[in-house]
PDB file of C-alpha atoms in Angstrom:
ATOM      1  CA  MET A   1     -23.203   4.442  -4.075  1.00 42.00           C
ATOM      2  CA  ARG A   2     -23.921   0.786  -4.836  1.00 42.00           C
ATOM      3  CA  ARG A   3     -22.299   1.188  -8.251  1.00 43.00           C
ATOM      4  CA  ASN A   4     -18.995   2.293  -6.658  1.00 48.00           C
ATOM      5  CA  LYS A   5     -18.959  -0.788  -4.430  1.00 52.00           C
ATOM      6  CA  VAL A   6     -19.317  -3.022  -7.485  1.00 50.00           C
ATOM      7  CA  LYS A   7     -16.487  -1.190  -9.235  1.00 86.00           C
ATOM      8  CA  ALA A   8     -14.269  -1.512  -6.171  1.00 88.00           C
ATOM      9  CA  LYS A   9     -15.102  -5.212  -5.856  1.00 88.00           C
ATOM     10  CA  GLU A  10     -14.292  -5.843  -9.515  1.00 90.00           C
ATOM     11  CA  ARG A  11     -11.065  -3.841  -9.231  1.00 93.00           C
ATOM     12  CA  ARG A  12     -10.008  -5.894  -6.202  1.00 91.00           C
ATOM     13  CA  GLU A  13     -10.710  -9.145  -8.021  1.00 89.00           C
ATOM     14  CA  ARG A  14      -8.580  -7.963 -10.944  1.00 90.00           C
ATOM     15  CA  ILE A  15      -5.805  -6.774  -8.606  1.00 93.00           C
ATOM     16  CA  LEU A  16      -5.714 -10.184  -6.940  1.00 91.00           C
ATOM     17  CA  ASP A  17      -5.606 -11.858 -10.352  1.00 87.00           C
ATOM     18  CA  ILE A  18      -2.740  -9.622 -11.542  1.00 92.00           C
ATOM     19  CA  VAL A  19      -0.660 -10.214  -8.421  1.00 91.00           C
ATOM     20  CA  LYS A  20      -1.347 -13.973  -8.422  1.00 86.00           C
ATOM     21  CA  ASN A  21      -0.252 -14.315 -12.046  1.00 82.00           C
ATOM     22  CA  SER A  22       2.888 -12.180 -11.858  1.00 84.00           C
ATOM     23  CA  ASP A  23       6.332 -13.743 -11.568  1.00 77.00           C
ATOM     24  CA  VAL A  24       7.770 -10.488 -10.213  1.00 84.00           C
ATOM     25  CA  PRO A  25       6.577  -8.058  -7.520  1.00 90.00           C
ATOM     26  CA  VAL A  26       3.809  -5.715  -8.754  1.00 93.00           C
ATOM     27  CA  PRO A  27       4.288  -2.126  -7.510  1.00 94.00           C
ATOM     28  CA  ALA A  28       1.276  -0.245  -6.128  1.00 94.00           C
ATOM     29  CA  ASN A  29       2.013   2.627  -8.541  1.00 94.00           C
ATOM     30  CA  LYS A  30       1.693   0.272 -11.499  1.00 94.00           C
ATOM     31  CA  LEU A  31      -1.658  -1.007 -10.225  1.00 94.00           C
ATOM     32  CA  ALA A  32      -2.822   2.560  -9.579  1.00 93.00           C
ATOM     33  CA  SER A  33      -1.979   3.493 -13.165  1.00 92.00           C
ATOM     34  CA  GLU A  34      -3.681   0.365 -14.508  1.00 91.00           C
ATOM     35  CA  PHE A  35      -6.956   1.202 -12.758  1.00 91.00           C
ATOM     36  CA  ASP A  36      -6.689   5.007 -12.925  1.00 91.00           C
ATOM     37  CA  VAL A  37      -6.898   5.417  -9.149  1.00 92.00           C
ATOM     38  CA  SER A  38      -4.493   6.735  -6.531  1.00 93.00           C
ATOM     39  CA  ARG A  39      -1.794   4.607  -4.958  1.00 93.00           C
ATOM     40  CA  GLN A  40      -3.617   5.019  -1.636  1.00 94.00           C
ATOM     41  CA  ILE A  41      -6.751   3.411  -3.115  1.00 93.00           C
ATOM     42  CA  ILE A  42      -4.612   0.434  -4.173  1.00 93.00           C
ATOM     43  CA  VAL A  43      -3.101   0.162  -0.677  1.00 92.00           C
ATOM     44  CA  GLN A  44      -6.635   0.177   0.771  1.00 93.00           C
ATOM     45  CA  ASP A  45      -7.757  -2.417  -1.789  1.00 92.00           C
ATOM     46  CA  ILE A  46      -4.823  -4.656  -0.872  1.00 92.00           C
ATOM     47  CA  ALA A  47      -5.781  -4.388   2.814  1.00 90.00           C
ATOM     48  CA  VAL A  48      -9.331  -5.496   1.978  1.00 90.00           C
ATOM     49  CA  ILE A  49      -8.053  -8.333  -0.226  1.00 89.00           C
ATOM     50  CA  ARG A  50      -5.631  -9.506   2.485  1.00 85.00           C
ATOM     51  CA  ALA A  51      -8.478  -9.650   5.013  1.00 82.00           C
ATOM     52  CA  ALA A  52     -10.106 -12.307   2.837  1.00 81.00           C
ATOM     53  CA  ASP A  53      -6.999 -13.910   1.301  1.00 78.00           C
ATOM     54  CA  ASP A  54      -3.720 -13.731   3.213  1.00 73.00           C
ATOM     55  CA  GLY A  55      -1.695 -14.840   0.187  1.00 83.00           C
ATOM     56  CA  ILE A  56      -0.545 -11.352  -0.786  1.00 88.00           C
ATOM     57  CA  ILE A  57       2.790 -10.258   0.631  1.00 86.00           C
ATOM     58  CA  ALA A  58       3.919  -6.631   0.514  1.00 86.00           C
ATOM     59  CA  THR A  59       7.587  -6.182  -0.345  1.00 86.00           C
ATOM     60  CA  ASN A  60       9.623  -3.050  -0.943  1.00 85.00           C
ATOM     61  CA  ARG A  61       9.424  -3.733  -4.700  1.00 88.00           C
ATOM     62  CA  GLY A  62       5.689  -4.453  -4.828  1.00 90.00           C
ATOM     63  CA  TYR A  63       3.109  -7.094  -4.050  1.00 91.00           C
ATOM     64  CA  ILE A  64       3.640 -10.794  -4.580  1.00 89.00           C
ATOM     65  CA  TYR A  65       1.373 -13.766  -4.029  1.00 85.00           C
ATOM     66  CA  LYS A  66       2.588 -16.706  -1.998  1.00 77.00           C
ATOM     67  CA  ASN A  67       1.455 -19.622  -4.100  1.00 63.00           C
ATOM     68  CA  GLU A  68       1.321 -23.077  -2.649  1.00 61.00           C
ATOM     69  CA  SER A  69       3.896 -24.231  -5.181  1.00 59.00           C
ATOM     70  CA  LYS A  70       7.007 -22.386  -4.089  1.00 73.00           C
ATOM     71  CA  CYS A  71      10.487 -22.496  -5.455  1.00 89.00           C
ATOM     72  CA  GLN A  72      13.346 -22.893  -3.022  1.00 93.00           C
ATOM     73  CA  ARG A  73      17.077 -22.425  -3.333  1.00 95.00           C
ATOM     74  CA  GLU A  74      19.915 -22.503  -0.861  1.00 95.00           C
ATOM     75  CA  PHE A  75      22.542 -19.770  -0.965  1.00 95.00           C
ATOM     76  CA  LYS A  76      25.910 -19.795   0.766  1.00 94.00           C
ATOM     77  CA  VAL A  77      26.777 -16.332   2.011  1.00 95.00           C
ATOM     78  CA  LYS A  78      29.393 -14.648   4.173  1.00 94.00           C
ATOM     79  CA  HIS A  79      29.239 -11.467   6.226  1.00 93.00           C
ATOM     80  CA  GLY A  80      29.609 -10.089   9.723  1.00 91.00           C
ATOM     81  CA  TYR A  81      26.990  -8.827  12.143  1.00 91.00           C
ATOM     82  CA  ASP A  82      27.171  -5.335  10.644  1.00 94.00           C
ATOM     83  CA  ARG A  83      25.676  -6.502   7.318  1.00 95.00           C
ATOM     84  CA  THR A  84      22.991  -8.872   8.630  1.00 96.00           C
ATOM     85  CA  GLU A  85      20.108  -6.440   8.249  1.00 97.00           C
ATOM     86  CA  GLU A  86      21.236  -5.466   4.731  1.00 97.00           C
ATOM     87  CA  GLU A  87      21.405  -9.108   3.617  1.00 97.00           C
ATOM     88  CA  LEU A  88      17.970 -10.023   4.985  1.00 97.00           C
ATOM     89  CA  THR A  89      16.402  -6.842   3.587  1.00 97.00           C
ATOM     90  CA  ILE A  90      17.708  -7.590   0.091  1.00 97.00           C
ATOM     91  CA  ILE A  91      16.109 -11.038   0.199  1.00 97.00           C
ATOM     92  CA  VAL A  92      12.666  -9.858   1.349  1.00 96.00           C
ATOM     93  CA  ASP A  93      12.679  -6.758  -0.883  1.00 95.00           C
ATOM     94  CA  TYR A  94      13.212  -8.970  -3.916  1.00 95.00           C
ATOM     95  CA  GLY A  95      10.266 -11.182  -2.918  1.00 93.00           C
ATOM     96  CA  GLY A  96      11.984 -13.995  -1.032  1.00 95.00           C
ATOM     97  CA  VAL A  97      11.294 -15.559   2.334  1.00 94.00           C
ATOM     98  CA  VAL A  98      14.285 -16.568   4.461  1.00 96.00           C
ATOM     99  CA  LYS A  99      13.121 -19.992   5.626  1.00 94.00           C
ATOM    100  CA  ASN A 100      16.197 -20.859   7.679  1.00 94.00           C
ATOM    101  CA  VAL A 101      19.863 -20.319   8.393  1.00 94.00           C
ATOM    102  CA  SER A 102      22.377 -23.131   8.703  1.00 94.00           C
ATOM    103  CA  ILE A 103      26.080 -23.731   9.030  1.00 91.00           C
ATOM    104  CA  SER A 104      28.365 -26.636   8.214  1.00 88.00           C
ATOM    105  CA  HIS A 105      30.320 -27.105  11.406  1.00 86.00           C
ATOM    106  CA  THR A 106      33.382 -29.360  11.505  1.00 86.00           C
ATOM    107  CA  VAL A 107      32.310 -30.919  14.816  1.00 88.00           C
ATOM    108  CA  TYR A 108      28.501 -30.644  14.832  1.00 84.00           C
ATOM    109  CA  ASN A 109      27.967 -31.132  11.083  1.00 87.00           C
ATOM    110  CA  ARG A 110      24.930 -29.260   9.742  1.00 88.00           C
ATOM    111  CA  VAL A 111      23.243 -26.961  12.276  1.00 91.00           C
ATOM    112  CA  THR A 112      19.972 -25.301  11.167  1.00 91.00           C
ATOM    113  CA  ALA A 113      17.621 -22.756  12.727  1.00 91.00           C
ATOM    114  CA  LYS A 114      14.210 -21.704  11.397  1.00 91.00           C
ATOM    115  CA  MET A 115      13.751 -18.033  10.528  1.00 94.00           C
ATOM    116  CA  ASN A 116      10.669 -17.481   8.290  1.00 90.00           C
ATOM    117  CA  ILE A 117      11.532 -13.847   7.576  1.00 95.00           C
ATOM    118  CA  ALA A 118       9.201 -12.538   4.860  1.00 92.00           C
ATOM    119  CA  SER A 119       9.095  -8.740   5.259  1.00 93.00           C
ATOM    120  CA  ARG A 120      11.017  -5.699   6.462  1.00 94.00           C
ATOM    121  CA  TYR A 121       8.903  -5.882   9.617  1.00 93.00           C
ATOM    122  CA  ASP A 122      10.202  -9.427  10.220  1.00 93.00           C
ATOM    123  CA  VAL A 123      13.774  -8.238   9.586  1.00 96.00           C
ATOM    124  CA  ALA A 124      13.353  -5.428  12.134  1.00 96.00           C
ATOM    125  CA  LYS A 125      11.887  -7.868  14.698  1.00 95.00           C
ATOM    126  CA  PHE A 126      14.784 -10.276  14.185  1.00 95.00           C
ATOM    127  CA  MET A 127      17.399  -7.527  14.514  1.00 95.00           C
ATOM    128  CA  LYS A 128      15.764  -6.148  17.670  1.00 95.00           C
ATOM    129  CA  LYS A 129      15.617  -9.630  19.200  1.00 93.00           C
ATOM    130  CA  LEU A 130      19.276 -10.192  18.332  1.00 92.00           C
ATOM    131  CA  GLU A 131      20.329  -6.809  19.757  1.00 91.00           C
ATOM    132  CA  ASN A 132      18.415  -7.425  23.010  1.00 93.00           C
ATOM    133  CA  SER A 133      19.894 -10.869  23.613  1.00 90.00           C
ATOM    134  CA  GLN A 134      23.154 -12.366  24.767  1.00 86.00           C
ATOM    135  CA  SER A 135      23.199 -14.514  21.629  1.00 87.00           C
ATOM    136  CA  SER A 136      25.248 -14.103  18.485  1.00 85.00           C
ATOM    137  CA  LEU A 137      24.699 -15.039  14.867  1.00 89.00           C
ATOM    138  CA  LEU A 138      24.959 -18.718  13.973  1.00 83.00           C
ATOM    139  CA  GLY A 139      27.478 -17.780  11.272  1.00 86.00           C
ATOM    140  CA  ASN A 140      29.890 -16.518  13.927  1.00 82.00           C
ATOM    141  CA  ALA A 141      30.840 -20.151  14.571  1.00 83.00           C
ATOM    142  CA  THR A 142      32.080 -20.432  10.963  1.00 88.00           C
ATOM    143  CA  ASN A 143      33.751 -17.034  10.457  1.00 88.00           C
ATOM    144  CA  GLY A 144      30.618 -15.537   8.920  1.00 90.00           C
ATOM    145  CA  TYR A 145      29.948 -18.355   6.435  1.00 92.00           C
ATOM    146  CA  HIS A 146      26.380 -19.642   6.500  1.00 93.00           C
ATOM    147  CA  TYR A 147      23.548 -20.853   4.276  1.00 94.00           C
ATOM    148  CA  HIS A 148      20.030 -19.553   3.800  1.00 95.00           C
ATOM    149  CA  LEU A 149      17.173 -21.560   2.360  1.00 95.00           C
ATOM    150  CA  ILE A 150      15.156 -18.995   0.394  1.00 96.00           C
ATOM    151  CA  GLU A 151      11.621 -19.523  -0.836  1.00 93.00           C
ATOM    152  CA  ALA A 152       9.978 -17.471  -3.589  1.00 92.00           C
ATOM    153  CA  PRO A 153       7.025 -17.722  -5.975  1.00 85.00           C
ATOM    154  CA  SER A 154       9.280 -18.272  -9.011  1.00 89.00           C
ATOM    155  CA  GLU A 155      12.761 -19.216 -10.175  1.00 92.00           C
ATOM    156  CA  GLU A 156      13.032 -15.731 -11.699  1.00 94.00           C
ATOM    157  CA  ILE A 157      12.694 -14.137  -8.270  1.00 94.00           C
ATOM    158  CA  LEU A 158      15.332 -16.512  -6.878  1.00 96.00           C
ATOM    159  CA  ASP A 159      17.616 -15.588  -9.800  1.00 96.00           C
ATOM    160  CA  ASN A 160      17.139 -11.878  -9.000  1.00 96.00           C
ATOM    161  CA  ILE A 161      17.929 -12.479  -5.326  1.00 97.00           C
ATOM    162  CA  GLU A 162      21.033 -14.459  -6.262  1.00 96.00           C
ATOM    163  CA  GLN A 163      22.202 -11.694  -8.601  1.00 97.00           C
ATOM    164  CA  LYS A 164      21.701  -8.990  -5.963  1.00 97.00           C
ATOM    165  CA  LEU A 165      23.448 -11.020  -3.246  1.00 97.00           C
ATOM    166  CA  ASP A 166      26.348 -11.511  -5.653  1.00 96.00           C
ATOM    167  CA  GLU A 167      26.484  -7.806  -6.623  1.00 97.00           C
ATOM    168  CA  THR A 168      26.580  -6.753  -2.961  1.00 97.00           C
ATOM    169  CA  GLY A 169      29.336  -9.199  -2.029  1.00 95.00           C
ATOM    170  CA  PHE A 170      27.302 -11.588   0.126  1.00 95.00           C
ATOM    171  CA  LEU A 171      27.233 -14.626  -2.155  1.00 94.00           C
ATOM    172  CA  VAL A 172      29.954 -17.241  -1.896  1.00 91.00           C
ATOM    173  CA  PRO A 173      30.764 -18.651  -5.369  1.00 82.00           C
ATOM    174  CA  TRP A 174      29.900 -22.319  -5.961  1.00 73.00           C
ATOM    175  CA  GLN A 175      33.601 -23.136  -6.374  1.00 65.00           C
ATOM    176  CA  GLU A 176      34.175 -22.164  -2.720  1.00 68.00           C
ATOM    177  CA  TRP A 177      31.239 -24.123  -1.219  1.00 61.00           C
ATOM    178  CA  GLU A 178      33.443 -27.006  -0.084  1.00 58.00           C
ATOM    179  CA  LYS A 179      35.973 -24.744   1.625  1.00 49.00           C
TER     180      LYS A 179
END
């Protein structure tokens, strides 16, 4: 029995090392294959690791580690209420954290609100809060145009988020930023 605990401890240390050193999300299935264990064992290992080190974030594409040195990029996007959840989900699934939302208002200048949305759970909480309130999206004041400051562990992840936002029609091209 003691021998299994040592193996599990070593596996968890290696899992943490793999996730910390990856520039892209690491899927549980990949880790399971690497260590010849079930995906459920990996999920349990991640839970144990997170109890001691809250740096691991679970995304739809795999696990990432929130390093202290983060990369940030601002994206200008446009959409209506009906695509809000889709936009936020893309960002968190690709390993980003939506730090804030802002608009450039002709009267009030730059208006910014903190968000800190890092997971699908956070997206669901935000959408529920929005649905249960009398408030509307900040972007409604600018016909759906708004900015998000996105944080991620690497420039590669930010590039992937940018590409996906562009492919899905959310991203406003740089040439239109002043409009």
